[in-house]
Amino acid sequence: MRYTYGSDGGDVVTDTAGNILTARSGTVWTARSGGSQVTDILTLTGAPTGGNVVTDSRGRLAFQGPDDTTATLWWDTGGGIRWAVQPTETDRIARTQVETYGLLASARGAANGVASLGPDGKVPAGELPNLAASYVPYPAGGQSGDTLMRGTGQAVYWGRSSAGTVSPWAALEAQAGPRWFAHRGGANLFPENTIEAVRGAVALGTDAVEIDVYRTSTDAGLFVMHDTTMDRTSNLAGSTAGLTIPAALRGRIDAGSWFANTWPSDLRIPLFSDVLADVGNTVPLIVHCNNAQSGNAAVAEILRQELEQAVCIMAWGESGLIAARAAGIPNVLLDSDGILTGGLTYASLLASGTGYLGVDYSQVSNATIQAAAAAGLKVMVFTVNRRSDFAALPTDGSVWAVISDDPWYVKGTSALRSTDLFAAGTFYHGMPGLADTGDYRGFFQLGSPNWWGLDAVTAGPPDTGNGGFAGVGHHYLGPLANTFTLDFDFVIDAVDYATASLQVFLGVGDRQYDDQGGGTANPNGYNILVRSNGTIDVYRVTSGTPTNIGTVATAAIGLGTTQHLRVQVTATQIIVTRTNIAAPNSVTITNSTYRGGMYPSFGVRDTKARWANVAVT
């Protein structure tokens, strides 16, 4: 059978201002760029077109495609832009009518009634519905904003009473770069790849949301999930390939509390179809296809929901992009260092229908980013979570987009604070953890006061990856001024030995500080250690080498007792004081090596400790 293209004969072609383009002639092609011309097309009345399709007096674009062709076709007016035109499977719509109304068999197929189903399970051609005035979600070319209007004789058609808007992906393309994408929905602020993460990223105004999809081998379900196992981001265990749709929907999966102890325990692993239905066409989605056949399955669902103008398919290999290329959906090839291999070049990648390249900021050179951009590729850089890393990227426009777990912090639009937000019971902007401790960034204890803490005692969470040290940036307090005072309450709940410590690091820039072998990768700055035996040590860190520049022996710290620490940085001195005890309680160091542009991080070595009432003045 032939499918109707233009959905219902009501797709309206407009210019960028929303003006309807009538009597506009164009040819039909198989791809957004390149491809082959399609000539076996008919008008809606069945007359041959000769391969040329002309918009009518209302700017509508519609035709009948070649036999049994259901792929997206592209209408080209010769202006350098091709419009996507979608098929409408009239048989499927009629079949849905039968299933929805559930009428007696004797009523099916009656004049002006619900269609019947033939022996082959399909609707006979003579009973296919007339879609001349049915609803069209997304007009041709990704234009939205059309309104159902009535013309002479009360005929319903699609028109415009005001200038329309463009599709989500077209709007993204029109933005100035770099664009900012929330990685896994904003993985530093929300439990990654959950519906809640996607909604949160949309509410915070991200330019686009990146999510992961994984196709299972059990029932071919397509889930929004990254890992090959379910252990890290849920209370389930085992291979993700063994997850089933009924299991995901049963409402007993905990995909939230692993992120923070205060998050609900009933967040589930969402289906890809759920995410599309929830936010589709409201924000551009970058869909990272993580295993074999997930690319094909993702594209099929995108086409089913008619969202191909709102998504981009992402994969590590070209095999994951085949379906997206065929459907004319934007797609990005991931390549860590951006240096293509196996005979693939930037030019051949573009020619194949892939216009975007995703590179790892930590492995790619600026020269490679610039070369790829100069060749015509749009470069997405992942996963950039610190301002210092973003500042090192090219600023000449070659970075098309930045993918980040916390794009609002990295680009500097999240509010700079002088106090903590521990009462919220979740992580705020600018709280990255250590790479060596994975997702562990501490716990919250709500009450009076509200605490945030880290546990690195024996068998504590960080010990599995970083030898007893854990640290988290509190970069929402920075960059700190040349002179400042940092106050906070603290409690040491447990220690492995008397010299185990609570640490406050003041680093130049927001790079991570790791006292467990960070070496020259550590930023310059000052590290203040408050040991459980009461000793306070102050170190100056230069090129990864710590030098003790001051120490004082104060009273031992009772486990579970609330203490207060004040760190004063003047133009020439650093003064550290336990204000809640009698002297000796303070150490004063004359040193002015580093001033300005510092960011605080809190850490523990072989200690369980917590902080409250953090304030910078």
XYZ file of C-alpha atoms in Angstrom:
617
model
C 0.000 0.000 0.000
C 0.968 3.627 -0.354
C 1.265 5.822 2.714
C 0.173 9.422 2.856
C 3.078 11.815 3.427
C 2.419 15.143 5.092
C 0.449 13.250 7.747
C -3.009 14.443 6.753
C -2.651 16.826 3.863
C -2.422 19.640 6.386
C 1.315 20.120 6.938
C 1.950 23.809 6.461
C 5.204 25.121 4.987
C 6.349 28.476 6.350
C 9.382 30.699 6.293
C 11.338 31.492 9.469
C 8.915 34.303 10.303
C 5.953 31.931 10.148
C 4.612 33.172 6.808
C 2.853 30.474 4.785
C 4.577 29.577 1.516
C 2.050 28.762 -1.205
C 2.757 27.332 -4.675
C 6.255 26.407 -3.532
C 7.726 23.633 -5.690
C 10.223 21.030 -4.549
C 11.610 17.573 -5.160
C 11.574 14.610 -2.756
C 14.686 12.821 -1.476
C 15.567 9.866 0.723
C 17.887 11.713 3.126
C 18.379 15.080 4.773
C 21.535 15.560 2.729
C 22.684 13.509 -0.227
C 20.550 10.430 -0.804
C 18.585 9.791 -3.972
C 15.594 11.523 -5.484
C 12.180 9.863 -5.162
C 10.021 10.115 -8.284
C 7.408 7.386 -7.722
C 5.034 9.662 -5.822
C 1.396 10.610 -6.386
C -0.928 13.414 -5.381
C -3.567 12.671 -2.766
C -6.013 11.984 -5.592
C -3.654 9.414 -7.105
C -2.255 11.451 -10.004
C 1.480 11.093 -10.831
C 3.539 14.099 -9.780
C 6.601 13.460 -11.920
C 8.654 13.733 -8.746
C 7.675 17.334 -8.090
C 5.494 18.371 -5.112
C 3.917 21.840 -4.872
C 2.347 23.419 -1.776
C -1.296 24.360 -2.235
C -3.080 27.692 -1.692
C -2.897 27.191 2.064
C 0.763 26.196 2.068
C -0.053 22.541 2.690
C 2.334 19.816 1.609
C 1.047 16.288 1.009
C 1.573 13.369 -1.342
C 1.430 9.582 -1.555
C 4.786 7.856 -1.220
C 6.134 4.823 -3.051
C 4.573 1.435 -2.318
C 5.167 0.230 1.255
C 7.668 2.999 1.992
C 7.423 4.193 5.606
C 10.742 5.993 6.064
C 11.017 9.753 6.470
C 11.291 11.534 3.123
C 12.779 14.976 2.537
C 11.247 17.789 0.452
C 13.851 20.064 -1.151
C 13.014 23.495 -2.588
C 16.587 24.081 -3.699
C 17.324 26.532 -0.901
C 19.796 24.306 0.913
C 17.330 23.095 3.555
C 15.249 19.938 3.261
C 11.985 19.530 5.127
C 11.197 16.224 6.870
C 7.868 14.757 5.734
C 6.421 11.859 7.730
C 4.155 9.027 6.579
C 0.807 8.287 8.197
C -0.007 4.597 8.458
C -3.723 4.794 7.823
C -4.116 1.072 8.373
C -2.721 1.370 11.889
C -5.077 4.242 12.698
C -8.070 2.277 11.481
C -6.934 -0.794 13.413
C -6.720 1.368 16.550
C -10.312 2.423 15.982
C -11.391 -1.206 15.972
C -9.456 -1.978 19.139
C -10.589 1.186 20.908
C -14.306 0.989 20.234
C -14.583 -2.784 20.573
C -17.866 -2.887 18.629
C -19.730 -6.028 17.720
C -18.398 -7.681 14.616
C -21.683 -6.971 12.819
C -21.120 -3.223 13.272
C -17.620 -3.188 11.879
C -17.189 -2.111 8.318
C -20.632 -0.512 8.156
C -21.014 2.738 6.233
C -19.475 5.638 8.173
C -18.696 3.202 10.972
C -15.601 1.637 12.443
C -13.452 -0.342 10.028
C -13.249 -4.113 10.083
C -10.114 -6.240 10.058
C -9.449 -8.568 7.148
C -8.120 -12.140 7.362
C -4.589 -10.757 7.327
C -5.314 -8.604 10.379
C -5.238 -5.423 8.312
C -7.968 -2.960 7.425
C -9.289 -3.334 3.857
C -8.230 -0.455 1.616
C -11.843 0.563 1.011
C -12.406 1.132 4.704
C -9.324 3.210 5.463
C -10.253 6.475 7.184
C -10.119 9.876 5.511
C -7.461 11.832 7.353
C -7.987 15.110 5.529
C -8.683 17.030 8.737
C -7.209 14.867 11.480
C -4.670 16.061 14.026
C -1.052 16.563 12.968
C 1.318 16.859 15.955
C 4.404 18.223 14.180
C 4.197 19.979 10.813
C 6.721 19.343 8.073
C 10.243 20.519 8.643
C 9.858 20.542 12.395
C 7.681 23.678 12.475
C 5.213 23.807 15.349
C 2.653 26.335 16.413
C 0.029 25.593 13.735
C -3.614 25.962 14.680
C -6.682 24.094 13.427
C -8.676 26.626 11.409
C -11.990 26.490 9.508
C -12.229 27.741 5.959
C -15.109 28.054 3.526
C -17.714 25.353 3.941
C -16.433 24.715 7.482
C -13.527 22.691 6.076
C -10.855 22.200 8.734
C -7.234 22.874 7.833
C -3.935 23.773 9.454
C -2.960 27.435 9.386
C -1.178 30.086 11.364
C -2.655 33.012 13.198
C 0.784 34.130 14.368
C 4.416 33.363 13.672
C 5.235 29.799 14.678
C 8.146 28.354 16.592
C 10.763 25.908 15.407
C 11.260 22.368 16.631
C 13.422 21.753 19.723
C 16.453 20.621 17.747
C 16.140 23.441 15.202
C 15.916 25.920 18.067
C 19.035 24.396 19.609
C 20.882 24.732 16.317
C 19.943 28.411 16.172
C 21.423 29.139 19.620
C 24.811 30.708 20.134
C 27.456 28.284 21.334
C 28.546 26.657 23.398
C 25.293 24.928 24.240
C 25.002 23.236 27.640
C 23.709 19.679 28.014
C 22.762 17.968 31.288
C 24.635 14.633 31.322
C 22.317 11.772 32.377
C 19.827 14.457 33.389
C 22.344 16.294 35.605
C 24.030 13.456 37.477
C 25.598 15.669 40.165
C 22.181 17.003 41.197
C 19.775 14.107 40.593
C 19.820 10.298 40.517
C 21.041 9.809 36.985
C 18.773 8.695 34.146
C 15.569 8.880 36.181
C 12.406 10.679 35.128
C 13.046 12.990 38.090
C 16.494 13.872 36.728
C 15.137 14.718 33.288
C 12.332 16.814 34.761
C 14.787 18.576 37.060
C 17.138 19.422 34.204
C 14.230 20.821 32.194
C 13.061 22.883 35.167
C 16.555 24.311 35.602
C 16.590 25.417 31.973
C 19.204 23.172 30.404
C 19.691 23.592 26.651
C 19.363 19.830 26.166
C 19.272 16.624 28.215
C 21.556 13.656 27.576
C 20.233 10.248 28.621
C 21.413 6.653 28.163
C 19.366 3.822 26.718
C 20.014 0.105 27.106
C 18.154 -2.632 25.207
C 17.621 -5.809 27.174
C 17.935 -9.288 25.742
C 15.045 -10.727 27.753
C 12.020 -8.927 26.345
C 13.757 -6.339 24.112
C 12.791 -3.577 26.525
C 14.490 -0.227 26.073
C 15.405 1.345 29.394
C 17.009 4.624 30.379
C 20.097 3.257 32.068
C 23.836 3.447 31.521
C 25.609 0.487 33.080
C 25.779 -3.125 31.968
C 24.762 -4.079 35.519
C 21.989 -2.720 37.717
C 24.032 -2.705 40.925
C 25.383 0.855 40.975
C 22.225 2.864 40.379
C 19.496 0.699 41.890
C 18.813 -1.881 44.573
C 18.779 -4.590 41.919
C 21.752 -6.774 41.133
C 22.941 -8.507 38.028
C 23.129 -7.783 34.324
C 20.998 -4.986 32.914
C 20.321 -7.276 29.959
C 18.185 -9.395 32.294
C 15.857 -6.552 33.280
C 12.288 -6.857 32.018
C 9.555 -4.326 31.387
C 7.215 -5.847 34.020
C 10.042 -5.724 36.571
C 10.732 -2.064 35.806
C 7.067 -1.159 36.192
C 6.296 -3.070 39.377
C 7.144 -0.059 41.559
C 9.532 -1.793 43.951
C 12.810 -0.691 42.436
C 14.933 1.799 44.373
C 16.803 3.976 41.889
C 17.104 6.975 44.196
C 18.585 6.342 47.629
C 21.954 5.198 46.221
C 22.431 8.827 45.120
C 21.846 10.315 48.564
C 20.424 8.790 51.733
C 17.653 11.411 51.811
C 16.262 10.645 48.347
C 13.080 8.547 48.016
C 13.515 4.810 47.728
C 10.744 4.357 45.155
C 12.304 5.979 42.094
C 12.250 3.475 39.265
C 14.309 2.764 36.181
C 12.260 4.453 33.427
C 11.377 3.093 30.031
C 12.659 5.157 27.120
C 9.083 5.530 25.886
C 8.146 7.074 29.237
C 10.850 9.715 29.003
C 9.826 10.623 25.456
C 6.192 10.872 26.503
C 7.095 12.940 29.543
C 9.335 15.613 28.013
C 9.305 14.886 24.269
C 9.173 18.031 22.139
C 9.749 20.255 25.193
C 13.536 19.966 25.316
C 16.096 18.443 22.928
C 17.188 14.953 23.989
C 20.585 13.412 23.245
C 20.018 9.669 23.336
C 23.201 7.718 24.069
C 22.715 4.158 22.797
C 24.777 1.890 25.025
C 24.543 -1.599 23.533
C 23.808 -3.509 20.357
C 20.438 -2.807 18.749
C 19.623 -0.018 21.196
C 20.125 2.475 18.380
C 17.567 0.750 16.158
C 15.099 0.395 19.030
C 15.507 4.017 20.088
C 14.894 5.294 16.555
C 11.808 3.099 16.196
C 10.314 4.552 19.375
C 11.255 8.100 18.380
C 9.500 7.663 15.032
C 6.485 6.097 16.732
C 6.130 9.178 18.923
C 6.977 11.503 15.995
C 9.830 13.170 17.875
C 12.600 12.947 15.296
C 12.864 16.747 15.253
C 13.579 16.828 18.985
C 16.357 14.254 19.449
C 19.923 13.353 18.558
C 21.223 9.776 18.592
C 24.663 9.188 20.136
C 26.818 6.056 19.950
C 30.432 4.915 20.196
C 30.384 3.090 16.860
C 28.808 3.821 13.512
C 26.658 0.700 13.774
C 24.639 2.439 16.454
C 23.911 5.343 14.105
C 22.625 3.461 11.051
C 18.930 3.756 11.886
C 19.254 7.432 12.820
C 21.006 8.221 9.554
C 18.311 6.428 7.566
C 15.583 8.391 9.353
C 17.385 11.705 8.951
C 17.712 12.095 12.732
C 20.710 14.161 13.945
C 23.414 11.864 15.277
C 26.778 12.082 16.988
C 29.714 9.675 16.904
C 31.655 9.377 20.154
C 35.438 9.224 19.850
C 37.416 10.018 23.008
C 40.397 11.785 21.462
C 38.654 12.870 18.261
C 41.300 11.250 16.064
C 39.284 8.969 13.816
C 40.704 5.570 12.854
C 39.961 2.688 10.512
C 39.967 4.879 7.407
C 37.206 7.139 8.767
C 37.766 10.851 8.183
C 35.868 13.966 9.141
C 34.744 14.342 5.536
C 33.537 10.731 5.233
C 31.738 11.001 8.558
C 29.859 14.048 7.318
C 29.096 12.380 4.005
C 27.604 9.371 5.805
C 25.036 11.575 7.532
C 26.734 12.241 10.885
C 27.181 15.919 11.613
C 28.345 15.778 15.235
C 31.442 14.453 17.012
C 31.603 13.779 20.767
C 35.024 13.972 22.455
C 36.368 13.543 25.988
C 37.770 16.831 27.338
C 40.482 14.922 29.234
C 41.748 13.058 26.142
C 41.244 15.417 23.225
C 43.564 18.281 22.279
C 42.298 21.744 21.495
C 43.910 21.440 18.072
C 41.811 18.344 17.328
C 38.615 20.085 18.442
C 39.433 23.003 16.156
C 40.309 20.732 13.228
C 37.057 18.788 13.505
C 35.062 22.008 13.689
C 36.923 23.470 10.723
C 35.988 20.360 8.717
C 32.310 21.067 9.377
C 31.584 18.807 12.356
C 29.809 20.157 15.410
C 31.889 19.131 18.412
C 30.325 18.114 21.734
C 32.805 17.892 24.643
C 32.079 15.543 27.583
C 31.965 15.280 30.652
C 33.077 18.688 31.919
C 32.286 19.173 35.609
C 34.749 21.844 36.705
C 35.135 25.438 35.643
C 38.887 25.066 35.372
C 38.452 22.269 32.805
C 35.974 24.316 30.782
C 38.315 27.329 30.874
C 41.012 25.214 29.201
C 38.839 24.495 26.131
C 39.014 26.579 22.939
C 37.052 29.827 23.005
C 36.926 30.358 19.242
C 33.505 28.767 18.743
C 34.843 25.318 17.848
C 33.154 23.813 20.924
C 29.552 23.445 19.756
C 28.260 22.009 23.056
C 29.464 21.093 26.539
C 28.071 17.993 28.266
C 28.237 18.210 32.055
C 26.851 16.566 35.195
C 26.259 20.108 36.488
C 26.204 22.535 33.546
C 24.670 25.331 35.624
C 27.682 25.427 37.927
C 30.307 25.012 35.211
C 28.955 27.845 33.052
C 28.539 30.042 36.131
C 24.775 30.603 36.200
C 24.112 28.859 39.532
C 23.968 31.234 42.462
C 27.174 31.891 44.406
C 26.387 31.311 48.075
C 27.924 32.408 51.350
C 26.218 29.639 53.351
C 25.476 25.945 52.889
C 22.168 24.408 51.775
C 22.387 21.213 53.808
C 18.772 21.646 54.937
C 17.691 20.714 51.398
C 18.966 17.209 52.045
C 20.554 16.847 48.631
C 23.579 18.004 46.688
C 23.772 21.572 45.441
C 25.545 22.992 42.413
C 29.322 22.757 42.545
C 29.652 19.695 44.789
C 31.761 17.276 42.714
C 33.339 14.267 44.384
C 36.595 12.477 43.734
C 36.999 10.297 40.675
C 38.560 7.601 42.873
C 35.507 7.325 45.125
C 33.014 6.941 42.291
C 29.556 8.246 43.111
C 30.187 8.571 46.845
C 29.740 12.164 48.011
C 28.646 11.695 51.575
C 25.422 11.695 53.559
C 22.888 14.114 55.038
C 21.568 14.207 58.593
C 18.603 16.535 58.886
C 17.553 18.162 62.123
C 18.763 21.093 64.160
C 21.255 21.802 62.755
C 21.302 20.122 59.337
C 24.478 18.170 58.629
C 26.358 16.916 55.614
C 29.138 14.408 56.179
C 31.680 11.925 54.868
C 32.515 8.443 56.128
C 36.000 7.109 55.446
C 36.496 4.882 58.465
C 37.524 1.247 57.940
C 35.107 -0.424 55.504
C 33.483 2.930 54.787
C 32.293 3.609 51.210
C 35.415 5.476 49.996
C 37.784 2.778 51.252
C 36.764 0.644 48.321
C 38.413 3.048 45.912
C 40.637 5.605 47.601
C 42.424 4.115 50.587
C 40.604 5.939 53.363
C 40.336 9.456 51.913
C 37.164 11.104 50.651
C 36.664 14.687 49.580
C 33.927 16.802 48.028
C 34.135 20.276 46.565
C 31.934 22.963 48.093
C 32.561 25.204 45.155
C 29.251 27.043 45.450
C 31.172 29.116 48.051
C 33.829 30.133 45.522
C 35.721 31.705 44.054
C 36.713 33.171 47.409
C 37.879 36.761 47.724
C 41.480 37.733 48.512
C 40.545 37.982 52.185
C 37.734 36.075 53.897
C 36.617 34.147 56.964
C 35.264 30.606 56.750
C 33.256 29.316 59.734
C 31.631 25.940 60.334
C 30.516 23.534 63.041
C 31.849 19.990 62.839
C 31.523 16.645 64.554
C 33.962 13.754 64.339
C 31.899 10.621 64.878
C 34.525 7.900 64.386
C 38.221 7.503 63.632
C 40.553 4.674 62.747
C 43.437 6.145 64.805
C 44.328 9.248 66.844
C 45.900 11.235 63.995
C 43.052 10.632 61.517
C 41.822 13.965 60.239
C 39.068 16.230 59.034
C 40.389 18.404 56.203
C 39.620 21.793 54.655
C 41.379 22.451 51.376
C 41.483 25.926 49.816
C 42.538 25.333 46.221
C 43.446 27.791 43.492
C 40.763 26.989 40.935
C 38.160 24.261 41.326
C 40.242 21.227 40.416
C 39.834 18.218 42.688
C 42.129 17.770 45.683
C 43.040 14.201 46.592
C 45.528 13.580 49.388
C 45.631 9.909 48.358
C 48.206 10.115 45.585
C 46.848 13.165 43.780
C 50.393 14.374 43.200
C 50.980 17.108 40.661
C 47.380 16.769 39.492
C 46.358 18.489 42.735
C 45.765 22.231 42.607
C 47.943 24.667 44.503
C 46.560 25.979 47.762
C 46.355 25.371 51.494
C 45.252 22.196 53.276
C 44.129 22.428 56.904
C 44.019 19.173 58.891
C 42.142 18.927 62.180
C 43.244 15.665 63.729
C 41.136 13.705 66.179
C 43.878 14.049 68.832
C 43.399 17.829 68.656
C 46.423 18.726 66.524
C 45.825 21.295 63.779
C 48.279 21.261 60.861
C 48.374 23.755 57.989
C 50.084 22.777 54.732
C 50.942 24.838 51.679
C 50.542 22.662 48.566
C 52.634 23.586 45.531
C 52.738 21.411 42.403
C 51.385 18.520 44.424
C 53.953 18.780 47.235
C 52.625 19.644 50.731
C 54.831 21.658 53.101
C 53.853 22.110 56.745
C 53.774 25.850 57.481
C 52.104 25.789 60.903
C 50.873 23.500 63.677
C 49.268 23.700 67.111
C 48.352 21.045 69.665
C 44.862 21.672 71.042
C 42.633 19.582 73.286
C 41.628 16.177 71.976
C 38.305 16.103 70.184
C 35.621 14.029 71.861
C 33.842 11.769 69.400
C 30.278 12.899 68.743
C 30.795 16.388 70.226
C 30.034 19.585 68.282
C 33.084 21.752 67.604
C 33.568 25.028 65.742
C 36.388 26.008 63.395
C 37.187 29.446 62.003
C 39.644 29.974 59.144
C 40.651 33.596 58.582
C 42.637 34.559 55.495
C 44.056 38.086 55.491
C 46.429 39.723 53.054
C 49.438 38.290 54.883
C 48.216 35.632 57.310
C 46.185 32.461 57.748
C 44.631 32.031 61.195
C 42.917 28.774 62.190
C 40.996 28.683 65.479
C 38.848 26.223 67.418
C 36.617 28.931 68.846
C 34.698 26.750 71.308
C 37.673 25.784 73.502
C 40.236 27.653 75.612
C 43.813 28.310 74.533
C 45.889 26.805 73.104
C 43.262 26.781 70.344
C 44.727 28.736 67.424
C 47.591 28.785 64.949
C 48.682 31.873 62.989
C 50.819 31.533 59.850
C 52.368 34.411 57.970
C 52.125 33.427 54.332
C 50.697 35.153 51.234
C 51.611 32.661 48.494
C 48.034 32.166 47.283
C 45.229 34.692 47.389
C 42.017 35.043 45.401
C 40.264 32.598 43.098
C 40.302 29.792 45.668
C 37.559 27.181 46.097
C 36.958 25.210 49.329
C 36.735 21.419 49.536
C 35.976 19.345 52.647
C 37.524 15.925 53.195
C 38.281 13.189 55.698
C 41.086 10.689 56.120
C 40.132 7.499 57.971
C 37.421 9.499 59.715
C 33.649 9.808 59.808
C 32.796 13.484 60.206
C 30.064 16.000 59.426
C 29.711 19.733 58.868
C 26.961 22.277 59.611
C 26.399 26.049 59.579
C 29.032 26.672 56.917
C 29.424 30.395 56.259
C 31.833 32.673 54.401
C 32.170 36.340 55.360
